[in-house]
Structures are given as structure tokens and as C-alpha cells.
GROMACS .gro file of C-alpha atoms in nm:
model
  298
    1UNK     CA    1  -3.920   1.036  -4.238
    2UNK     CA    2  -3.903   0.719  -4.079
    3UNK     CA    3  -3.809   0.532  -4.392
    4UNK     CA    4  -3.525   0.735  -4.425
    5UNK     CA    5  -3.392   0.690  -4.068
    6UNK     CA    6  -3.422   0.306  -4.153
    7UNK     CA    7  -3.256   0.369  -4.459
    8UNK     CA    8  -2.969   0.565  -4.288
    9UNK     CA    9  -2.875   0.289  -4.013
   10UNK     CA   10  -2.895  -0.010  -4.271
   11UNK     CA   11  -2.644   0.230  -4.494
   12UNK     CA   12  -2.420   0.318  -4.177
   13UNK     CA   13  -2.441  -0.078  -4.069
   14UNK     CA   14  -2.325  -0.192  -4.426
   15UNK     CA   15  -2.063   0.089  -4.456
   16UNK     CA   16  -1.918  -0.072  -4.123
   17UNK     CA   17  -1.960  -0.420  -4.156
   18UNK     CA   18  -1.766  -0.410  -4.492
   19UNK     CA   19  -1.501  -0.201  -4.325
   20UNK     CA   20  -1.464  -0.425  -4.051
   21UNK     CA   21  -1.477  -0.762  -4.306
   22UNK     CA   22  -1.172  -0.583  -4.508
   23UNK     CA   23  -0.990  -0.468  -4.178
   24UNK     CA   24  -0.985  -0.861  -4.083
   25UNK     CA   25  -0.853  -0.942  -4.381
   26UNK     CA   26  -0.587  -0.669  -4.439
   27UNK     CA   27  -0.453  -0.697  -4.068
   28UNK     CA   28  -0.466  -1.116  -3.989
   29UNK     CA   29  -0.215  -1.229  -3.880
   30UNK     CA   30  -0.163  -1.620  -3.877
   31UNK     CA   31  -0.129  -1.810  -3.546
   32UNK     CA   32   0.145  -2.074  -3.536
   33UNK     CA   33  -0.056  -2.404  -3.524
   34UNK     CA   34   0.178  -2.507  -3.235
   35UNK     CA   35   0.029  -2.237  -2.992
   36UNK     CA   36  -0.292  -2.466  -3.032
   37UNK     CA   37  -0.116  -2.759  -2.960
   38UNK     CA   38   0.077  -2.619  -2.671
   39UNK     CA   39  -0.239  -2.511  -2.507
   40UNK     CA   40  -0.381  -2.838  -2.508
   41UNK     CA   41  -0.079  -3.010  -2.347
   42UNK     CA   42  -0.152  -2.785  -2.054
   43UNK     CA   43  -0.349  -2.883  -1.763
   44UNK     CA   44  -0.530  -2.576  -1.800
   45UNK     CA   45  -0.486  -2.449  -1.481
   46UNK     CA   46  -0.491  -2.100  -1.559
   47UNK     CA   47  -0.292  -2.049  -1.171
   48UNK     CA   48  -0.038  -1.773  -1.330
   49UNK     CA   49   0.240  -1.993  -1.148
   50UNK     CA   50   0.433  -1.987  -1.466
   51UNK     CA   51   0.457  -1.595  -1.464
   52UNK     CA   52   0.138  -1.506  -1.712
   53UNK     CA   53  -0.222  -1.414  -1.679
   54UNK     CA   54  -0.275  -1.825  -1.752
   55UNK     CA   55  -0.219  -2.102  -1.991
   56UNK     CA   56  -0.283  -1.932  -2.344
   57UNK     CA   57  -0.073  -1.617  -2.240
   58UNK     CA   58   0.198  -1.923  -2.209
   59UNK     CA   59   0.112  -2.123  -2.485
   60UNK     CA   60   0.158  -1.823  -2.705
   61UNK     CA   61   0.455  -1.689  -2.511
   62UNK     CA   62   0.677  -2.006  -2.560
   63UNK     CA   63   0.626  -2.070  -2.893
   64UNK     CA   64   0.670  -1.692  -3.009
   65UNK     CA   65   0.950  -1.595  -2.754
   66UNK     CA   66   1.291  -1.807  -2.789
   67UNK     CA   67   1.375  -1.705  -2.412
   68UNK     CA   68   1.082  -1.830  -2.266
   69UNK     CA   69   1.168  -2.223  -2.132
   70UNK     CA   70   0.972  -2.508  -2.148
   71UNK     CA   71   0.921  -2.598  -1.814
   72UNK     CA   72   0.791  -2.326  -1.642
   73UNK     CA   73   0.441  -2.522  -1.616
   74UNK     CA   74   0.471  -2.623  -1.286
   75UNK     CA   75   0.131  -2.745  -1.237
   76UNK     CA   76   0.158  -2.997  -1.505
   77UNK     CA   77   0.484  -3.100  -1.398
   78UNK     CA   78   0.772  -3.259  -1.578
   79UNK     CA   79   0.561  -3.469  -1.799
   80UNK     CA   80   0.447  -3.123  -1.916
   81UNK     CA   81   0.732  -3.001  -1.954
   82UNK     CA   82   0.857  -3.221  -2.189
   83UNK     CA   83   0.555  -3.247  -2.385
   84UNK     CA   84   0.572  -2.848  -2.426
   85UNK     CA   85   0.985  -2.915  -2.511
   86UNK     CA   86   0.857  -3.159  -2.782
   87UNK     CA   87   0.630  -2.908  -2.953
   88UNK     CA   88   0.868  -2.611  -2.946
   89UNK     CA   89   1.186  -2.776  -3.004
   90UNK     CA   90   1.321  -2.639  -2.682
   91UNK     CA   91   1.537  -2.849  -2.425
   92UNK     CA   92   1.352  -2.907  -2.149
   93UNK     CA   93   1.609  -2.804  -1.867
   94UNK     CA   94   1.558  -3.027  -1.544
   95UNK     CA   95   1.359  -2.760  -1.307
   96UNK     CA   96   1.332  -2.774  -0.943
   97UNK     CA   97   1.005  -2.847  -0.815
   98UNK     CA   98   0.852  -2.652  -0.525
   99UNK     CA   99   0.610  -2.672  -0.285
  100UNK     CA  100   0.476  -2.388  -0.036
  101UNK     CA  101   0.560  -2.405   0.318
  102UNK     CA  102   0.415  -2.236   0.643
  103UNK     CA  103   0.629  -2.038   0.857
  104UNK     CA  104   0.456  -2.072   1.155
  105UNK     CA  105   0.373  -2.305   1.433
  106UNK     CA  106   0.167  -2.097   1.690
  107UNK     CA  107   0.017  -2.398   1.821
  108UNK     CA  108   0.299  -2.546   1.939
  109UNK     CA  109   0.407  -2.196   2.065
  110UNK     CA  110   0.058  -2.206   2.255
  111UNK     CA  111   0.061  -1.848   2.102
  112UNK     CA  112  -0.297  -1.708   2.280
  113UNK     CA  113  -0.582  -1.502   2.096
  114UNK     CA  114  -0.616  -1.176   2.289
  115UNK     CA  115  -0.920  -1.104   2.175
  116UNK     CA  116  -1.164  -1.218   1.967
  117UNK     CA  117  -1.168  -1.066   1.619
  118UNK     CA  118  -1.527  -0.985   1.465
  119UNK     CA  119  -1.432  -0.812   1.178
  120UNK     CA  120  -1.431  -0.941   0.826
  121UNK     CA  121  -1.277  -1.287   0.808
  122UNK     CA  122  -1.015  -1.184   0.584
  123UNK     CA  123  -0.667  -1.213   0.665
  124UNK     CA  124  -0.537  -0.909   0.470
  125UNK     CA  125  -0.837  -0.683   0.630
  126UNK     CA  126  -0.707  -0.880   0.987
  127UNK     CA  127  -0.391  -0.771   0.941
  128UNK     CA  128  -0.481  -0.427   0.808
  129UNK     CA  129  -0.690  -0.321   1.080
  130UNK     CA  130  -0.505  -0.500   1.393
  131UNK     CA  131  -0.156  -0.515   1.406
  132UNK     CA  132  -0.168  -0.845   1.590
  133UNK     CA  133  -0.488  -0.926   1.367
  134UNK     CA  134  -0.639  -1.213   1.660
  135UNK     CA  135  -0.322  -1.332   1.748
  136UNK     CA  136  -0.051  -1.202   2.053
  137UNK     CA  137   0.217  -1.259   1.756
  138UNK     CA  138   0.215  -1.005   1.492
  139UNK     CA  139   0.373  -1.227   1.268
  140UNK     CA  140   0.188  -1.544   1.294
  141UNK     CA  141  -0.066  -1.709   1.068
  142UNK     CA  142  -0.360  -1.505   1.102
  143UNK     CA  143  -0.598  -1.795   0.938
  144UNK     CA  144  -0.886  -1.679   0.783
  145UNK     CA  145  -0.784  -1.890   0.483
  146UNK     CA  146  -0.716  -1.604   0.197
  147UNK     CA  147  -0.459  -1.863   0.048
  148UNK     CA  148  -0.724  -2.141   0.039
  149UNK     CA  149  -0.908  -1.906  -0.167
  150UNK     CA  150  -0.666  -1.859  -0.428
  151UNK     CA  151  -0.551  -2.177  -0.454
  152UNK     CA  152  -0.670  -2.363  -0.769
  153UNK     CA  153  -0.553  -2.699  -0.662
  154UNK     CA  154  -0.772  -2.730  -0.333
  155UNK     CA  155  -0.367  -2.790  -0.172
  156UNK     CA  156  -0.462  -2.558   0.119
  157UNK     CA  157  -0.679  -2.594   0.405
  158UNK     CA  158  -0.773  -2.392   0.780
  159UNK     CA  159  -0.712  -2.656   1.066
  160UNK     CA  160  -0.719  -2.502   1.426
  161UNK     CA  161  -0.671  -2.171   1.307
  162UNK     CA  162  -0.326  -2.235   1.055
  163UNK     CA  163  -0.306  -2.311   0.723
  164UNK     CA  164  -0.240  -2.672   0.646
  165UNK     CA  165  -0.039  -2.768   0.282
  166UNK     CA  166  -0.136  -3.044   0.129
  167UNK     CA  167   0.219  -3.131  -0.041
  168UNK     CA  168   0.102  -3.392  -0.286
  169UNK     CA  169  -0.169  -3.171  -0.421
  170UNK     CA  170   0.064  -2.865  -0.380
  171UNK     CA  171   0.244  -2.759  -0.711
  172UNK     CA  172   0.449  -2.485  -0.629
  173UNK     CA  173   0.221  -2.222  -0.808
  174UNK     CA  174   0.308  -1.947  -0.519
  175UNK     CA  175  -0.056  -1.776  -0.536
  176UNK     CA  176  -0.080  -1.856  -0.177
  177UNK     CA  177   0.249  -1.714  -0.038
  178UNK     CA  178   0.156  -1.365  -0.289
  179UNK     CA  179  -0.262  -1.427  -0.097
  180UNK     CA  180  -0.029  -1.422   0.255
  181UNK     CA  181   0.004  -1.052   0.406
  182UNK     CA  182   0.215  -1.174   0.700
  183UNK     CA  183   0.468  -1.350   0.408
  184UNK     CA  184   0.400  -1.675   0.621
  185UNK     CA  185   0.365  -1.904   0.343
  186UNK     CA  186   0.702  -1.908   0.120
  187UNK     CA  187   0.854  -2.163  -0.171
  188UNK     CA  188   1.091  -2.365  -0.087
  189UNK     CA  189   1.205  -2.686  -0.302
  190UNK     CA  190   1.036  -2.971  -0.221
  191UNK     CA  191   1.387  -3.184  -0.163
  192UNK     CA  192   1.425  -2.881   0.131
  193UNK     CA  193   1.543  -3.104   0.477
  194UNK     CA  194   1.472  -2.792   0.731
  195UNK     CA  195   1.295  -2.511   0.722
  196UNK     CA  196   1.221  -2.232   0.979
  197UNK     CA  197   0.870  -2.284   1.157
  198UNK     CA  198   0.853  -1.901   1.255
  199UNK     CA  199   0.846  -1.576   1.094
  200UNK     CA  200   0.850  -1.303   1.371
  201UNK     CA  201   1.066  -0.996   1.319
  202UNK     CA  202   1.056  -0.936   1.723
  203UNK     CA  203   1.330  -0.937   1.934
  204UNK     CA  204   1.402  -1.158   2.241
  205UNK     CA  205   1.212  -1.058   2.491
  206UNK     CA  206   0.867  -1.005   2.301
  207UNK     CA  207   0.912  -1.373   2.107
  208UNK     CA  208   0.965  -1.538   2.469
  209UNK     CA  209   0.708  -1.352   2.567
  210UNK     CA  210   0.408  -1.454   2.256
  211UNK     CA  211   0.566  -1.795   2.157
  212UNK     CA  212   0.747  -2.105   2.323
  213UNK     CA  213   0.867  -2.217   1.994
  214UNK     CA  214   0.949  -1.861   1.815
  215UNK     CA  215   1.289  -1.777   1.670
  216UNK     CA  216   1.449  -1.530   1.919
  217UNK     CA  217   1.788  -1.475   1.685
  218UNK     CA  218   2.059  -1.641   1.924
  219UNK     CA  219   2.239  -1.712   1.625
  220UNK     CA  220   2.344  -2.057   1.689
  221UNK     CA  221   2.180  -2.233   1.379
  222UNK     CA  222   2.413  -1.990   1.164
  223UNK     CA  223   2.720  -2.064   1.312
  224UNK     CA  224   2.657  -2.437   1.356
  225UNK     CA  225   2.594  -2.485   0.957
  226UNK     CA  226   2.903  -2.611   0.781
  227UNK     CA  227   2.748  -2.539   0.432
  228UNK     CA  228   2.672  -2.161   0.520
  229UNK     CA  229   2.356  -2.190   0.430
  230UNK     CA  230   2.162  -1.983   0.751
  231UNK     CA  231   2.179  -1.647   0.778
  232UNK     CA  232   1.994  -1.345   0.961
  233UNK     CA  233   1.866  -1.098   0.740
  234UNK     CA  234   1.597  -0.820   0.852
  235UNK     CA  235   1.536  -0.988   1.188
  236UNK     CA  236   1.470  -1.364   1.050
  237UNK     CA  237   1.632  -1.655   0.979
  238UNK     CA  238   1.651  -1.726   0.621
  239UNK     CA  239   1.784  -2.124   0.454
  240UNK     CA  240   1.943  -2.123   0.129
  241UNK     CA  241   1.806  -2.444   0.068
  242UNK     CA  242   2.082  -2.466  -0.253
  243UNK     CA  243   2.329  -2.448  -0.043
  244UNK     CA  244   2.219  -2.697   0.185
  245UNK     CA  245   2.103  -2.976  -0.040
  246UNK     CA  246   2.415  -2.920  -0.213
  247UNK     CA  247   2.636  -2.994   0.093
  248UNK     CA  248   2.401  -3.312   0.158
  249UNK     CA  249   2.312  -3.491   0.482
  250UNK     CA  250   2.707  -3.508   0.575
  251UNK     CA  251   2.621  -3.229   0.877
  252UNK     CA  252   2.336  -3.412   1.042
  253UNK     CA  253   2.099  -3.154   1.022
  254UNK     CA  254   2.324  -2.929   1.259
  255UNK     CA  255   2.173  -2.638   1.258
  256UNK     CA  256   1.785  -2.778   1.363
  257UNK     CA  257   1.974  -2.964   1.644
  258UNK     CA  258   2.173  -2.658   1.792
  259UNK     CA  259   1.778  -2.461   1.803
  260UNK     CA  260   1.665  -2.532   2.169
  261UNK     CA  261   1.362  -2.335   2.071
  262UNK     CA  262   1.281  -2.574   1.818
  263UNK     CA  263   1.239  -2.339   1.574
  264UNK     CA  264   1.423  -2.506   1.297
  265UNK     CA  265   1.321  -2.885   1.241
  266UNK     CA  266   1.387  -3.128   0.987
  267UNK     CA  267   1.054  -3.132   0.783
  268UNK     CA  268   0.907  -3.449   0.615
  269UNK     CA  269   1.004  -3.522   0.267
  270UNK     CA  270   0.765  -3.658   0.068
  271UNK     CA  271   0.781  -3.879  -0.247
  272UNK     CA  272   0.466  -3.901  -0.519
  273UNK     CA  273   0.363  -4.245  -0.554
  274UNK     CA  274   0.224  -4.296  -0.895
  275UNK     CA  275  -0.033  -4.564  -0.714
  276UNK     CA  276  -0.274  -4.369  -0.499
  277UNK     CA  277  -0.062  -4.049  -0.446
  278UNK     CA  278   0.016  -4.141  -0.095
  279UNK     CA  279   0.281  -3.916   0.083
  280UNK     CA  280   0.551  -4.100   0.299
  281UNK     CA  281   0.741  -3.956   0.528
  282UNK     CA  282   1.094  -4.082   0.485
  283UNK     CA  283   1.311  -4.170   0.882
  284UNK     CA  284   1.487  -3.884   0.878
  285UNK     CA  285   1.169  -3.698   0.988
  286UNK     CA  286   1.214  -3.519   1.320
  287UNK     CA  287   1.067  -3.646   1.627
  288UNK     CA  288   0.842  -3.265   1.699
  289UNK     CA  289   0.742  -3.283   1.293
  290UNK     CA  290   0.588  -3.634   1.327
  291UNK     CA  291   0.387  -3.535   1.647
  292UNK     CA  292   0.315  -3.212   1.455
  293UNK     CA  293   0.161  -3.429   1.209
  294UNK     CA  294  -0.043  -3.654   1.414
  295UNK     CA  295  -0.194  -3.392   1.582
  296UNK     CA  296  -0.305  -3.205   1.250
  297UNK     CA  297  -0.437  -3.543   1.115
  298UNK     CA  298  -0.643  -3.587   1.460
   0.00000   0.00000   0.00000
């Protein structure tokens, strides 16, 4: 009896193996050699910056689809990208190149902990359970570090309770700004000259009331831009940075220097030095961004 239960599964095994040896055969299908080849002139990243589940999903995708560019690697950069336009035979279209910025400066806004949170340091279970999570402002960087731990380029750090980018290391992957549940952390194009340091949807008298440096919607910074490029939409101030680099320098900065709440500055631009990496802040820097930067490097 037991012979022929031994008998049985070697029959059933053989019957299957030889279906399964045919089935390989009948349904291969042949991968183009330049999906290989693609997928070693990644970095190998596998952040999902470029829009799929990681490198090989991309590999395959822009060799197989004609739509898909070549330069949507933006961890490997534009040496990537024309590598990747090499082995497809697609232009390589000059792309912008990002970097992720914080919305928030509650240190400057001496914005005070009520309380002290003991739950789990997460910031999405912060902000889930609290609507000011450990923080007077409901909008403010809740620092627990949930975009550190996405973050596959160690760009991202926790100093005094805010998360610090590292724009050198930063590629412009965006897994921190989707890790953010405040939407603190945003893209913006690494050529951006000012950016909005606060995020709060409250109105006057609650932001004057939380934060010394929060955006209370006066309006002045979109009426003072000759390019158009501020507006107030949903109860914050929003930069189309296109706009703005596209009308260059000519205004001055105009609409950080009509904010007496210092809410909009002129941030540092940064260029990548081949030897050593070293970021350097260019003159134009504002005067509240470079003491904003000695104190983080303190």
C-alpha cells in the first residue's frame, strides 16, 4: 500500500514537472537584452521617485513603452539620464531637478509644545491622534522623523525637533513629502530663489497667536510679485516657482521683502561641486536664512 502511494506522487510529480517544462517553453517570451542593460545603468535605488515600484519596473518600462522618457531617474541624475537615452534611442529631454523643502520654521516662530506627547513616535499616529500632535501649530513639523525613514539617500535628518534636508544628498525622489501627513515637506526645483517657510491653514488671529514667523494671509507678497507667481489658494501661500525663475532676479525678490512676518525668504541655492560635494551658498542668500543655517549647524 505504501509502494503504491510512492508510486502515485512520483507519477503526479513527473506528470507536473513535464507540464510545467512544456508551459515554459510554449509561453517564453524573450526579454529585450537592453532591459538588462538599462538596469545596470541605474543606481539601483529602488526609491519609486521615477513613478514605479523601483528600478527594474523602469528598466523594463522604458525600453517597452515609447512614452516613457529617459530621464525620469532622478536619483542617478543627468548622467543617468543620458546613459538610459543612449540605450533606448530616446532624446534625453533636459529635466528639472528637484529637491524637497520644509515648510516650516517653528523655531524661529518659538512655536511652544503644549504638552508632552508619549504616544508612539510616529508622526502620522501624532497627527492622527492629536490635532496639534506636540505642537500649539496644527500645521507645523511634527518631527518624529517618518520622512527620515523613508528616505533611501540618508538626505533627511531630526534636529531640534524639524526635519533638516540635506540638499546635496537630496535627489528629488518625493518619498518624504508622500511620508509627511502635515504636507510640510514639498518639491520644489532646486534653482527655486524663495519659498514659503510656513504651512498653516489658520487665520490671523490663531497664527499670531502659535507663531511669530507664520503666514497670516495679508496678501502683500501676491500683489508685490511682478511675475504673478504668488497666489492664495485654500488658506496658503503657494510659488509657482516657473513663473518666477522665468521672470529672473529683475524684481529683487519683492515679494520676500514686502513679508514683515518673514514668512517668505530667499533660500540658499546650492551648486554640486564635483570635488568633495560641498554646498555653497551663493550672496544672494537672505540675512534670516544664513542665521537659520548657523544655528542648525551649531
Amino acid at each position: 500500500m505504501v509502494m503504491i502511494s510512492v508510486l502515485v506522487l512520483l507519477g503526479l510529480g513527473l506528470v507536473t514537472a513535464t507540464v510545467l517544462a512544456v508551459a515554459s517553453r510554449v509561453f517564453h517570451v524573450e526579454e529585450d537584452p537592453r532591459v538588462q542593460a538599462v538596469l545596470e545603468a541605474l543606481p539601483g535605488a529602488n526609491c519609486g521617485g521615477c513613478g514605479f515600484a523601483g528600478c527594474e519596473g523602469y528598466a523594463t518600462a522604458v525600453v517597452t513603452d515609447p512614452a516613457i522618457p529617459a530621464n525620469r531617474c532622478c536619483a542617478g541624475g543627468a548622467a543617468t539620464s543620458v546613459a538610459v537615452g543612449e540605450l533606448t534611442g530616446k532624446v534625453v529631454a533636459e529635466a528639472e531637478p528637484l529637491r524637497s523643502f520644509r515648510r516650516c520654521d517653528k523655531l524661529a516662530g518659538k512655536v511652544v509644545k503644549p504638552y508632552d506627547y508619549k504616544g508612539m513616535p510616529s508622526c502620522a499616529a501624532a497627527a492622527a491622534v492629536a490635532i496639534g500632535g506636540s505642537s500649539t501649530c496644527a500645521y507645523s513639523c511634527l518631527g518624529f522623523g517618518d520622512c527620515v525613514q523613508v528616505c533611501p539617500f540618508d538626505a533627511v535628518e531630526i534636529k531640534d525637533g524639524l526635519a533638516v534636508i540635506n540638499p546635496i544628498k537630496c535627489t528629488g525622489c518625493g518619498l518624504c513629502a508622500e511620508a509627511c501627513p502635515r504636507n510640510v515637506l514639498e518639491l520644489i526645483p532646486a534653482r527655486a530663489r524663495v519659498m514659503v517657510f510656513c504651512s498653516t491653514q489658520d487665520k490671523l488671529k490663531r497664527v499670531a497667536e502659535v507663531c511669530g514667523v507664520g503666514c497670516i494671509k495679508c496678501g502683500r507678497c501676491v500683489k508685490s510679485c511682478p511675475a504673478k507667481a504668488v497666489t492664495l489658494e485654500n488658506e496658503r501661500i503657494h510659488i509657482n516657482h516657473k513663473l518666477c525663475l522665468s521672470y529672473g532676479p529683475e524684481c529683487e525678490e519683492a515679494c520676500a521683502a514686502s513679508c514683515n512676518r518673514n514668512a517668505l525668504r530667499v533660500i540658499c541655492r546650492v551648486s554640486l561641486a564635483e570635488a568633495g560635494k560641498q554646498a555653497e551658498a551663493t550672496p544672494e542668500e537672505s540675512a534670516p536664512v544664513r542665521e537659520a543655517a548657523a544655528k542648525e549647524e551649531a
